[in-house]
Coordinates of C-alpha atoms in Angstrom, one line a residue:
Chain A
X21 CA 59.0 0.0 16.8
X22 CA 58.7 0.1 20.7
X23 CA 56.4 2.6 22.3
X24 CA 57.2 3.6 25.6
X25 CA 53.9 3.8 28.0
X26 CA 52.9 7.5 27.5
X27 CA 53.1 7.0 23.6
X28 CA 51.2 4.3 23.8
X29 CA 48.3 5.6 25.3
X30 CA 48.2 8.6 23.1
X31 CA 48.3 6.3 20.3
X32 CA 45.3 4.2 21.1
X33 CA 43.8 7.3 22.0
X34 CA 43.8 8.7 18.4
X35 CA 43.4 5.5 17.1
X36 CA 39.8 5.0 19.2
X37 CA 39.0 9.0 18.7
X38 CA 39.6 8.6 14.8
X39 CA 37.2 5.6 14.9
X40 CA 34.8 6.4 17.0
X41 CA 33.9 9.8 15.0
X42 CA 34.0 7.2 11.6
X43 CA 31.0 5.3 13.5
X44 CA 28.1 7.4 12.1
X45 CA 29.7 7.8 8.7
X46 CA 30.0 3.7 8.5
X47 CA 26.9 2.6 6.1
X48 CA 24.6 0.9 8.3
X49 CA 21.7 -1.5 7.1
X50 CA 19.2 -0.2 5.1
X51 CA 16.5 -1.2 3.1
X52 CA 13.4 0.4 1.4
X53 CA 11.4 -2.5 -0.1
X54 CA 10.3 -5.4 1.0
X55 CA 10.5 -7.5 -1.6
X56 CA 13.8 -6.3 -3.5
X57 CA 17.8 -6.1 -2.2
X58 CA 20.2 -5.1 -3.5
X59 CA 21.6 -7.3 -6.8
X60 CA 18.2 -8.0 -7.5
X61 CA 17.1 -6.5 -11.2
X62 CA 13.8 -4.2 -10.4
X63 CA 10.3 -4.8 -12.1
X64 CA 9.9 -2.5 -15.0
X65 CA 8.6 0.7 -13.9
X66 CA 6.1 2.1 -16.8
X67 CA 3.6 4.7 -17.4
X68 CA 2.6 8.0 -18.9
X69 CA 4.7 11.6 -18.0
X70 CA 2.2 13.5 -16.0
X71 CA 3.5 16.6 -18.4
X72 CA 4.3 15.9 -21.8
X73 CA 1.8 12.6 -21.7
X74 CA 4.8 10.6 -23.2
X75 CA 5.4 6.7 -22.8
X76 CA 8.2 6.6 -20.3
X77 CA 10.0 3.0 -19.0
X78 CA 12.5 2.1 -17.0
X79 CA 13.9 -0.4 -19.2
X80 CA 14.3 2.3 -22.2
X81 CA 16.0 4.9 -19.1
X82 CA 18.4 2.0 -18.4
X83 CA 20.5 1.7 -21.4
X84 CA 24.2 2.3 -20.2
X85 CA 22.4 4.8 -17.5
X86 CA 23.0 4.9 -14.3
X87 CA 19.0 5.5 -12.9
X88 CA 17.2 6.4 -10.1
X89 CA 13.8 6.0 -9.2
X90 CA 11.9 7.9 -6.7
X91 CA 8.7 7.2 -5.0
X92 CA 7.1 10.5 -4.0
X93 CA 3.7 12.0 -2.2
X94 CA 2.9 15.5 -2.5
X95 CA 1.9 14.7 1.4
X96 CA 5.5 13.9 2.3
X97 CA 7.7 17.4 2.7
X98 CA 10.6 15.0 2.2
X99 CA 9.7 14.0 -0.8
X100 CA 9.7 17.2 -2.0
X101 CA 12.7 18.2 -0.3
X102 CA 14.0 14.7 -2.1
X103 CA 12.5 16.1 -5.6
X104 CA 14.2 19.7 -5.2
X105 CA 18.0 18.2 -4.4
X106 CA 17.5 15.5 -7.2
X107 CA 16.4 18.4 -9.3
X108 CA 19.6 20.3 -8.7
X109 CA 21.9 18.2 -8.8
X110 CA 20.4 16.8 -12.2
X111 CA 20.5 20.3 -13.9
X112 CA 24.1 20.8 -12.4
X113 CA 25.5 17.8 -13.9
X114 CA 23.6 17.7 -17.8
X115 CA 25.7 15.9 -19.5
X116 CA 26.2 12.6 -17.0
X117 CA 24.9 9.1 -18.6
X118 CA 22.2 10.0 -15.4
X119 CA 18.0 9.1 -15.7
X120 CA 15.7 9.8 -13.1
X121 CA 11.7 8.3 -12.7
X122 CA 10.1 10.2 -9.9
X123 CA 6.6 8.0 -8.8
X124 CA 3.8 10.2 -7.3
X125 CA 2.3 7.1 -4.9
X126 CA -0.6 9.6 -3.4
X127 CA -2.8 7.1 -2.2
X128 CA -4.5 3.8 -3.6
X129 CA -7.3 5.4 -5.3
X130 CA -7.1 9.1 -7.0
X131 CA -9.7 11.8 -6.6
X132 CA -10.0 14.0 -9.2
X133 CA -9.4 17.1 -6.7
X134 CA -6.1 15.1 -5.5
X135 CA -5.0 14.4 -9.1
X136 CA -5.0 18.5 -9.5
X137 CA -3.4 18.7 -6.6
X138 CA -0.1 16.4 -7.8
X139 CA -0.3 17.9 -11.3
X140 CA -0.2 21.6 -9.8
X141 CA 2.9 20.2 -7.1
X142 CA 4.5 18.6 -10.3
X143 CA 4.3 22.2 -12.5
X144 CA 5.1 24.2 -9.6
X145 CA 8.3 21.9 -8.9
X146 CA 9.3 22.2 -12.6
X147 CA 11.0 18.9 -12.8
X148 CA 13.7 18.0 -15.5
X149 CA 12.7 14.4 -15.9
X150 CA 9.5 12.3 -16.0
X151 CA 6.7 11.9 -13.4
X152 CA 4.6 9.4 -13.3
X153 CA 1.6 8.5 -11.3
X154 CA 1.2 5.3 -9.6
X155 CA -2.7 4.9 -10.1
X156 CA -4.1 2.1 -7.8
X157 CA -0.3 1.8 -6.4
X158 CA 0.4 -1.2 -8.4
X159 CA 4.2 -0.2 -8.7
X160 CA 4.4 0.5 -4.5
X161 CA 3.1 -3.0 -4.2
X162 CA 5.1 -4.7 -6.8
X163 CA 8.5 -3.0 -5.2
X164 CA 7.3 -3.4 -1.1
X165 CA 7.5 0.5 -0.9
X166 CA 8.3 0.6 3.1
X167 CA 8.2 4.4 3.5
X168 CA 7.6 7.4 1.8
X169 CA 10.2 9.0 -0.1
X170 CA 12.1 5.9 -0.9
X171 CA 14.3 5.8 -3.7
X172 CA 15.6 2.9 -6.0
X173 CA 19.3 3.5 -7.5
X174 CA 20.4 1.0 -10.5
X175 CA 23.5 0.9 -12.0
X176 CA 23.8 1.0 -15.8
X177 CA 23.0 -2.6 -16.2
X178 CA 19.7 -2.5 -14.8
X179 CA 20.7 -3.7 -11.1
X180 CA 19.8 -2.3 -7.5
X181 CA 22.9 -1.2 -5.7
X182 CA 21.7 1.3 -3.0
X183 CA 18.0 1.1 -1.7
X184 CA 17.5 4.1 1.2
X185 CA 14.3 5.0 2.9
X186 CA 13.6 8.1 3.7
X187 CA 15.2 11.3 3.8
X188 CA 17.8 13.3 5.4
X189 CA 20.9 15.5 4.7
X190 CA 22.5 12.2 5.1
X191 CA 20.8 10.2 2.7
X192 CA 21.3 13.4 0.1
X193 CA 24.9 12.8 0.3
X194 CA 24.6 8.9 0.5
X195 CA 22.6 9.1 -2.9
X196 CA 24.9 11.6 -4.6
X197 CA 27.7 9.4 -3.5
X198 CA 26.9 6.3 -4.7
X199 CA 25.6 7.8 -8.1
X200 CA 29.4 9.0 -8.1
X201 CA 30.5 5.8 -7.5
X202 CA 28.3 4.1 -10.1
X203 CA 29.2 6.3 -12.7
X204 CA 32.8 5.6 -12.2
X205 CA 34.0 9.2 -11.0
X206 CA 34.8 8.1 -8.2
X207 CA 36.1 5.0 -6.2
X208 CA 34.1 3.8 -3.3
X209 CA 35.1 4.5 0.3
X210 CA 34.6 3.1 3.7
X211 CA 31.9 5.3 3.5
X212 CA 30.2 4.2 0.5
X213 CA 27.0 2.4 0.8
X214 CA 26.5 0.9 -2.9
X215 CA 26.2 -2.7 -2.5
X216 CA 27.1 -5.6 -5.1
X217 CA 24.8 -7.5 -3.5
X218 CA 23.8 -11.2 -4.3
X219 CA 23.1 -10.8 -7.9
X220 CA 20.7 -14.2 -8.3
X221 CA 20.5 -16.4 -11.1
X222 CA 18.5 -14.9 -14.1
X223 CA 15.8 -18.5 -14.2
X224 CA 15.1 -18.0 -10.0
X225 CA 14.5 -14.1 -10.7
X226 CA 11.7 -14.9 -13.3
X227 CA 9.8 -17.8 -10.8
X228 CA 10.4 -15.2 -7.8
X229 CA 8.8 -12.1 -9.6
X230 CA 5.9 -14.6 -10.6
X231 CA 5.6 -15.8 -7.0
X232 CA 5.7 -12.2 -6.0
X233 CA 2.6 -11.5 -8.0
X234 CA 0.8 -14.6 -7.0
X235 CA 1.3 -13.6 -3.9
X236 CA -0.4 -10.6 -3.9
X237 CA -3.2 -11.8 -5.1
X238 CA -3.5 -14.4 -2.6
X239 CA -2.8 -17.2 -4.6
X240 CA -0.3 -18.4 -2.3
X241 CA 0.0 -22.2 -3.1
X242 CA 0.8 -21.6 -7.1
X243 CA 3.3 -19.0 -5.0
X244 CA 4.9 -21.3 -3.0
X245 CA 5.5 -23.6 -6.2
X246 CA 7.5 -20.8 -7.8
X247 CA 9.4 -20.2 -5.3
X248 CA 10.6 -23.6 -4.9
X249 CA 11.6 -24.1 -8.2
X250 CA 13.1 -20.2 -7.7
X251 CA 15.2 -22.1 -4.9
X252 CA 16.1 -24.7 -6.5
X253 CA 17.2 -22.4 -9.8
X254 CA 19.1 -21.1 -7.0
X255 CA 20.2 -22.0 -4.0
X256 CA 21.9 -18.8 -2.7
X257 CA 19.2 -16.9 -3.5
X258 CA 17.6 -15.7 -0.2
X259 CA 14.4 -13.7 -1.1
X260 CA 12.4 -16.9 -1.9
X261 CA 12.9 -18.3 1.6
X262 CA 12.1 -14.5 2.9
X263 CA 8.5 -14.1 0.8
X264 CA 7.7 -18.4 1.9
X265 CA 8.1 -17.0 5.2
X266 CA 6.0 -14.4 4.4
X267 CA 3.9 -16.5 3.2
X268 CA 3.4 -19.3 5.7
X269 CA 2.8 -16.2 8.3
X270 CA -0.1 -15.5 6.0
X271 CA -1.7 -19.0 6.2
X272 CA -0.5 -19.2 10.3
X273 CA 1.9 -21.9 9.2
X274 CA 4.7 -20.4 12.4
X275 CA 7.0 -22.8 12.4
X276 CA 7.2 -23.4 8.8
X277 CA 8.0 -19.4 8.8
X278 CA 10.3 -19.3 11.3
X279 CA 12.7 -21.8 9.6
X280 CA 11.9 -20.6 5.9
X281 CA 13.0 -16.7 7.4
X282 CA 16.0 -17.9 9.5
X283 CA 17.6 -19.7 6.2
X284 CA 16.6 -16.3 4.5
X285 CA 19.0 -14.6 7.4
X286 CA 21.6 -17.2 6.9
X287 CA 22.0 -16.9 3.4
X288 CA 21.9 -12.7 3.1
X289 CA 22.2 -11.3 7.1
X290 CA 22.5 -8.2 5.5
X291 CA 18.8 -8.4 4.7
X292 CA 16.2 -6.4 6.4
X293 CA 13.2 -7.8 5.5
X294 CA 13.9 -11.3 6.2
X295 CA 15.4 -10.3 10.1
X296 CA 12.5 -8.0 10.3
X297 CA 10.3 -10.9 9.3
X298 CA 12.2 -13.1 11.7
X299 CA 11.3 -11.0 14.5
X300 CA 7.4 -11.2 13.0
X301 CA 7.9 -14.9 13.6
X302 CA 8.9 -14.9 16.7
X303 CA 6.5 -12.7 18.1
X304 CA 3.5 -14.2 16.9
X305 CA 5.1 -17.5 17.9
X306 CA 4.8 -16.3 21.2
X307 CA 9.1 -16.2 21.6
X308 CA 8.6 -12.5 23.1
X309 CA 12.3 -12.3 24.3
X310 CA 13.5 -13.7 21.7
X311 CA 11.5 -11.4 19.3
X312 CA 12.8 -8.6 21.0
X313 CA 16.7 -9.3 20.6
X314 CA 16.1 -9.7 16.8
X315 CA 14.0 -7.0 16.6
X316 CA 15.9 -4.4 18.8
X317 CA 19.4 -5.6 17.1
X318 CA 17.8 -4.8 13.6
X319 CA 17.0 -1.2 14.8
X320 CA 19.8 -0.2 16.3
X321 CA 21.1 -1.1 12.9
X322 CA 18.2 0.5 11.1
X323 CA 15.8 2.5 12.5
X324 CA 13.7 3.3 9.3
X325 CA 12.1 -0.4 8.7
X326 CA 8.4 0.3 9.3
X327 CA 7.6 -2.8 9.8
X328 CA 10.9 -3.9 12.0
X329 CA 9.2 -0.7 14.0
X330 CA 5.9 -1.5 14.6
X331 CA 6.7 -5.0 15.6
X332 CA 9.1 -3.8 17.7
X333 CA 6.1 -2.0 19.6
X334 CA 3.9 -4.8 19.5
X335 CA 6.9 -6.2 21.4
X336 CA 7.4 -3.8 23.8
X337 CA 3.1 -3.5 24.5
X338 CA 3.8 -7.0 25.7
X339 CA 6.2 -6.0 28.1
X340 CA 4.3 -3.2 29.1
X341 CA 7.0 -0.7 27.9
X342 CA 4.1 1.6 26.9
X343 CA 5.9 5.1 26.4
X344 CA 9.1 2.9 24.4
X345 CA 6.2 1.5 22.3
X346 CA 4.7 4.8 21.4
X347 CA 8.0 6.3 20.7
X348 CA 8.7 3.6 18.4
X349 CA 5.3 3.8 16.6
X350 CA 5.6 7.6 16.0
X351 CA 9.1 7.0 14.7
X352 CA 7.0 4.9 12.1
X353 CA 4.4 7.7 11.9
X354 CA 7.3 10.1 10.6
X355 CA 8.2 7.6 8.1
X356 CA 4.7 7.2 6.7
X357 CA 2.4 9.1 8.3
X358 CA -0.4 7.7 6.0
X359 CA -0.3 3.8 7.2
X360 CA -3.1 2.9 8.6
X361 CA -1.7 0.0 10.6
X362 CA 0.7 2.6 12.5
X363 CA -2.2 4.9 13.6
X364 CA -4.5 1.4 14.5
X365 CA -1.2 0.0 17.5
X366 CA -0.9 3.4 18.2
X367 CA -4.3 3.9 19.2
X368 CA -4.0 0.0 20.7
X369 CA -1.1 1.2 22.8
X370 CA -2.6 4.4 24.2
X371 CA -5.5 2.4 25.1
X372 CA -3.9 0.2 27.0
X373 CA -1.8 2.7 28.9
X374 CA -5.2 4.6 29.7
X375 CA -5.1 7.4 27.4
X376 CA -8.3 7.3 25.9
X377 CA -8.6 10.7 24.1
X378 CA -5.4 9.8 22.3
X379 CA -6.7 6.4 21.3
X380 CA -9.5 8.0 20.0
X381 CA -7.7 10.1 17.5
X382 CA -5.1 7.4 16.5
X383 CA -8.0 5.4 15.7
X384 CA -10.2 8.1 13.8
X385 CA -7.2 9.0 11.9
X386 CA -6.6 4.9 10.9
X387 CA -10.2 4.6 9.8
X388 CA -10.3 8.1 7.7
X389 CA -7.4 6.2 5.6
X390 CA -9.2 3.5 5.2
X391 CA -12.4 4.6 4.8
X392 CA -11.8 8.7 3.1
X393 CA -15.1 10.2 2.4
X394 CA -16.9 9.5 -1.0
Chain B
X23 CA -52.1 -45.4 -36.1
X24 CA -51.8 -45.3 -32.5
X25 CA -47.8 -44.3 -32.9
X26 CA -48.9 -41.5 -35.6
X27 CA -51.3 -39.9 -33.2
X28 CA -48.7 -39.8 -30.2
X29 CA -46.2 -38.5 -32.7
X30 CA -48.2 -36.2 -33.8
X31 CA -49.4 -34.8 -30.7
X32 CA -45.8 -35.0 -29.5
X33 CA -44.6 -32.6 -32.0
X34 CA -48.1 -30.3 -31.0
X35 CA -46.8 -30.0 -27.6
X36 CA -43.1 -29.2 -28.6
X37 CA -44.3 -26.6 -31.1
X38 CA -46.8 -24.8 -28.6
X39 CA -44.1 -25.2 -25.7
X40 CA -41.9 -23.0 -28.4
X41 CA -44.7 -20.7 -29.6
X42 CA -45.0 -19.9 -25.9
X43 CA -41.6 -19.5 -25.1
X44 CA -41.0 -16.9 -27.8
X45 CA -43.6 -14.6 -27.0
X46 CA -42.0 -14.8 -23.1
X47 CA -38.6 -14.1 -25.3
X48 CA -39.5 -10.7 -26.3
X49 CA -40.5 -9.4 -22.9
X50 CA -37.6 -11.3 -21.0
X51 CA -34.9 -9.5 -24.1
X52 CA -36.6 -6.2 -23.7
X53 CA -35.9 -6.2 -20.0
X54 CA -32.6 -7.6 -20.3
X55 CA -31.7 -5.2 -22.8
X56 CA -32.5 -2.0 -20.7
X57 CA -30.9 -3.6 -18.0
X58 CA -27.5 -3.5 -19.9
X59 CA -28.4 -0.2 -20.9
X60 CA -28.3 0.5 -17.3
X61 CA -25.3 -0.9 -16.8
X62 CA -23.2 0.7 -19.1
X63 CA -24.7 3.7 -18.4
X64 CA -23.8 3.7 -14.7
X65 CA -19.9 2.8 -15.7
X66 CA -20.4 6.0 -18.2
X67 CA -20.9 7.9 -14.6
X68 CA -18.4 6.4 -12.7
X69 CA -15.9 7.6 -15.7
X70 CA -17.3 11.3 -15.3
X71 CA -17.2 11.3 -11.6
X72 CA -13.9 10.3 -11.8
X73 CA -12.8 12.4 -14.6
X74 CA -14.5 15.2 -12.5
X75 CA -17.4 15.9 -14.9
X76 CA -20.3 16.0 -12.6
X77 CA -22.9 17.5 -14.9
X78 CA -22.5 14.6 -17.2
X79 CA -22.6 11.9 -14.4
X80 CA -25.8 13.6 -13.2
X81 CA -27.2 13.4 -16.7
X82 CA -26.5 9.8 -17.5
X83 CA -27.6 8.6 -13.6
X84 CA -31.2 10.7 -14.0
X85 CA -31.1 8.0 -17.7
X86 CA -30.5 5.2 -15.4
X87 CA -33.3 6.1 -12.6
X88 CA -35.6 6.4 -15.5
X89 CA -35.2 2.6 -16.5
X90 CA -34.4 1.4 -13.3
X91 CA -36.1 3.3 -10.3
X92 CA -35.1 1.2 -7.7
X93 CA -31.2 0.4 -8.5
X94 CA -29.4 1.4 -5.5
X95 CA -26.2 2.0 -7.1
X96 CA -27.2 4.8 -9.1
X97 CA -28.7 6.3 -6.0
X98 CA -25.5 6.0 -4.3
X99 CA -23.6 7.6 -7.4
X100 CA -25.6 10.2 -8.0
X101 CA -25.1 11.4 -4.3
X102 CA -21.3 11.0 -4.3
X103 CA -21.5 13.3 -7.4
X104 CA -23.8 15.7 -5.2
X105 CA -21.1 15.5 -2.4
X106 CA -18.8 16.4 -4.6
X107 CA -20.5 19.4 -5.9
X108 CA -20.9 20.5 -2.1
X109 CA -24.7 19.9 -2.4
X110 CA -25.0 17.7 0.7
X111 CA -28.5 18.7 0.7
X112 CA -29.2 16.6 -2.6
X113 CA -27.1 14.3 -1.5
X114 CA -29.1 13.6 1.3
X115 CA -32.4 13.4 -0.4
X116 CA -31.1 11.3 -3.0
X117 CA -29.9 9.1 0.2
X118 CA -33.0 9.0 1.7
X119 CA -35.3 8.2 -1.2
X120 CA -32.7 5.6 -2.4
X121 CA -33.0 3.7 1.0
X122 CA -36.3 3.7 0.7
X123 CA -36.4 2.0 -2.5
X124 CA -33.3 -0.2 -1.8
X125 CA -34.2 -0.7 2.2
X126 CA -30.9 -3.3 2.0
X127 CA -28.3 -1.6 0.4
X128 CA -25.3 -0.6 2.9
X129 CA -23.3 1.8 0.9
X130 CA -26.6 3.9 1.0
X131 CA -27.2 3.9 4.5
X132 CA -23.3 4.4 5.3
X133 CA -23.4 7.1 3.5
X134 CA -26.7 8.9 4.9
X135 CA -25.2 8.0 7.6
X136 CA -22.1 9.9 7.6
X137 CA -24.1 13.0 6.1
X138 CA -26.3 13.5 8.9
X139 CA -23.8 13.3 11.3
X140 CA -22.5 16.7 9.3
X141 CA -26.1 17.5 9.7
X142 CA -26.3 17.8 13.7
X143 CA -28.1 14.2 13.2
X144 CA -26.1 12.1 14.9
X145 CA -29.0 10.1 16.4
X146 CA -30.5 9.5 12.9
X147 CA -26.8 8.5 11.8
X148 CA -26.7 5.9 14.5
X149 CA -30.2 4.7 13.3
X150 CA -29.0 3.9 9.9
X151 CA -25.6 2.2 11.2
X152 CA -27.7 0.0 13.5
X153 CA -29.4 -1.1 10.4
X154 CA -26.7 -2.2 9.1
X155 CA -24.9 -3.8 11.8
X156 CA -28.2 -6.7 12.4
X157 CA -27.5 -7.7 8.7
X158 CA -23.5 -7.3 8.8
X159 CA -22.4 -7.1 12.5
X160 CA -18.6 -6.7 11.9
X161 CA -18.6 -4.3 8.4
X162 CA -15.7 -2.5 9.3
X163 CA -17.2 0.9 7.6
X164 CA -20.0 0.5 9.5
X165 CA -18.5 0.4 13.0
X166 CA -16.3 3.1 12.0
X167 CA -19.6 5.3 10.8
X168 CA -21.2 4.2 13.9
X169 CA -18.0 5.4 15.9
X170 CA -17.8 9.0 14.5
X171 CA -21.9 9.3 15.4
X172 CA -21.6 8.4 19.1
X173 CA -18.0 10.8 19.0
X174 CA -20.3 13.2 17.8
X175 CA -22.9 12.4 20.6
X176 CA -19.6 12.9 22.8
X177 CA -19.6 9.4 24.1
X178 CA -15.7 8.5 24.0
X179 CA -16.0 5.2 25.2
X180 CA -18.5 4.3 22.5
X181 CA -16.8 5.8 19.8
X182 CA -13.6 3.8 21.4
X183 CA -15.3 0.7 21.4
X184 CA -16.4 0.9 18.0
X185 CA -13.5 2.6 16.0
X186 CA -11.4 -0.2 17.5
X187 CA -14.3 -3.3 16.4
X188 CA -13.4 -1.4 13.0
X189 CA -10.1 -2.0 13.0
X190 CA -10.0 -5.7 14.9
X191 CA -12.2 -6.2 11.7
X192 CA -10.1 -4.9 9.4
X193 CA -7.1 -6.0 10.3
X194 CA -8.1 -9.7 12.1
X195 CA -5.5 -12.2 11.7
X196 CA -2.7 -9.8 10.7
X197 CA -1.0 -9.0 14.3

């Protein structure tokens, strides 16, 4: 069919206006943990209901469920904004092969007044299904927990097909969504941001959640023996070669990093950990400009990575880009407002554009996390 | 004859050796005895402080004191459990008597310190940082503590200087 020139240029004109109002509705990159992706099986998630004092565990939710897992803080009002939706939507739909953990991650060690506090939020919420407390925050490690809400959605076999962190109006009908999809009501759209992902070989999952935990505890040589033979269980696997790089930016081994996080990008450039680590790399490698492509093309993808962000400013301090920098640290702030690190380059980065007073407080505020009163 | 004599006086010297060694025994078990005593104690009153039971953690420290006057732990509990009561008061007392006996315990003084800079004593707070900081010049707490006493003093640069010596600490190596 032959369109004359005023046709044409109508055409093309709906064409580009149809897909340019798509844009925000395309998934973009996401992640909430550091250490999972999507495809991977999660560790088991296990602890006492707040309420009823009853054994609850992920594996037992699974069975033929599709389940969610939220990780919560009465400090976070979007968490609790989180907790009401899921709420609703959970006592609309009663009868769908649905479970849902929410995980109170308050802070690493519990007061007694704070443990009121989160029992009183939980009662006054009313919640339909269990809440647990993540006491010593041994679950927020295991997982990588970025930001606070962030929420873990597993299909009915037990594996992580949409990871978001934070929460929005948008997420809310990204989650619902993809539960839809999961439970086969409906069919996934352009729109849809469940993920197959690389589902990894069931031997290289074992030696990686091993190394994970070895790694934690700083016992980073039996680590990197795991994840070798996780590599070599797999080859395709690509969150081995994102914690080595991890890793080896732990011991100051840069170079070793660099090339164990750029074969992590290779093999999954959908992952945001290992690009964000990349960007780590590079930085501390001294690569600025470099660090800053990475870094800047990973947030314009996703702008929710705390740790993509406050690289990012590290970045930026170099370049004196002072007021960027602080706007990228609050952005982080807003995610968490309880990291320590954010508050310590935030005060870094007021003090080196000259405002003291501001510093001050950034810093106080750092050390009050670290240090809470007795 | 001369092998029968050594022998025997041999075995004379092992036997008094043991003789002496088991009435040491006695005193050495009592006192290691109390000492676990102690010990489990003071895990009883970590439990109630952190089960919120403060009458109870006062009871079992004031059983701990009693066998062990100068254990700087229990000093330190027992005034967390008075700070949590909102008796900073105690708190303070405890603080202050526990340094004494335990001149080098750092918890203690960190947290006399902190007290007394809700006290209006920011001078004495500084005092007991600084006594810190010539054992244990980059203890992150104590360069923090030492920051919020010269913020009090309203010296911003000092409090600066030190809040950020807190964090370099803290964080060295990472960034």
């Amino acid at each position: 069919m032959k369109l004359n020139k005023k046709s044409a240029i109508i055409y093309s004109s709906s064409v580009f206006f149809v897909v340019f109002n798509m844009i925000p509705f395309v998934p973009r990159v996401t992640a909430a943990f550091k250490y999972l992706q999507e495809g991977m099986s999660i560790p088991e998630v296990r602890g006492k209901d707040v309420i009823t004092g009853e054994e609850v565990s992920s594996q037992n939710l699974l069975r033929g469920n599709v389940l969610i897992v939220a990780f919560w803080a009465t400090w976070s009002e979007r968490s609790i904004m989180q907790l009401k939706d899921m709420k609703e939507f959970y006592n609309d739909h009663p009868d769908l092969p649905l479970k849902i953990i929410a995980v109170n991650v308050e802070n690493q060690l519990i007061t007694p007044e704070e443990r009121k506090i989160i029992e009183s939020k939980i009662v006054e919420l009313d919640l339909p299904f269990p809440v647990l407390i993540d006491d010593n925050l041994s679950v927020f490690y295991e997982f990588g927990v970025i930001a606070v809400p962030s929420t873990a959605i597993l299909d009915s076999t037990g594996i992580l097909r949409y990871a978001p962190s934070g929460y929005s109006l948008a997420t809310r009908d990204l989650i619902v969504d993809s539960v839809e999809v999961l439970l086969g009501l409906k069919k996934p759209s352009i729109t849809s941001v469940v993920k197959k992902g690389y589902q990894p070989a069931q031997k290289a999952s074992r030696y990686y959640r091993l190394a994970l935990q070895l790694a934690h505890q700083r016992m980073y040589e039996r680590a990197l023996a795991n994840l070798e033979m996780a590599r070599e269980a797999d080859t395709l696997f690509s969150a081995p070669h994102n914690l080595r790089g991890q890793i080896y930016l732990e011991i100051d081994s840069i170079d070793a990093a660099v090339r164990e996080l750029e074969t992590a990008v290779r093999l999954d450039s959908t992952s945001v950990a290992a690009r964000a680590g990349l960007g780590r790399a590079l930085l501390i490698d001294g690569r600025i400009d470099d660090a800053f492509d990475k870094l800047s093309a990973l947030h314009a993808e996703d702008d929710t990575y705390t740790p993509a962000l406050l690289d990012l400013a590290l970045v930026m301090v170099k370049q004196e880009k002072y007021r960027e920098a602080i706007d990228s640290l609050k952005s982080a702030l807003e995610l968490n407002p309880r990291d320590p690190i954010v508050h310590y380059y935030l005060g870094k980065t007021y003090q080196q554009s000259g405002q003291k007073a501001k510093a001050l407080e950034s810093y106080k505020t750092a050390l009050e996390l670290i240090f809470p009163a007795p | 004859m001369k092998i029968r004599i050594i022998v025997i006086f041999s075995i004379c010297f092992i036997v008094s050796l043991f003789s002496v060694s088991f009435g040491q025994d006695d005193d050495v078990k009592a006192r290691r005895d109390a000492l676990r005593r102690c010990r489990s104690l003071l895990k009883e009153t970590i439990k109630n402080i952190d089960a919120g039971d403060y009458s109870a953690a006062l009871s079992h420290i004031d059983s701990v004191l009693i066998c062990d006057s100068g254990n700087a732990d229990a000093y330190f509990h027992k005034a967390r459990t008075f700070v949590r009561t909102g008796d900073t008061a105690s708190a303070v007392l405890t603080l202050e008597v526990g340094v004494a006996k335990a001149p080098l315990s750092s918890r203690n003084r960190l947290l006399l310190a902190r007290l007394k800079i809700g006290q209006n004593a920011a001078d004495k707070a500084s005092a007991q940082c600084d006594q810190v900081l010539a054992i244990k010049p980059n203890l992150a707490e104590a360069l923090y503590i030492k920051g919020l006493a010269l913020a009090a003093q309203n010296d911003t640069t000092g409090a600066v200087e030190y809040f950020e010596k807190a964090l370099d600490s803290q964080y060295s190596g990472k960034k």
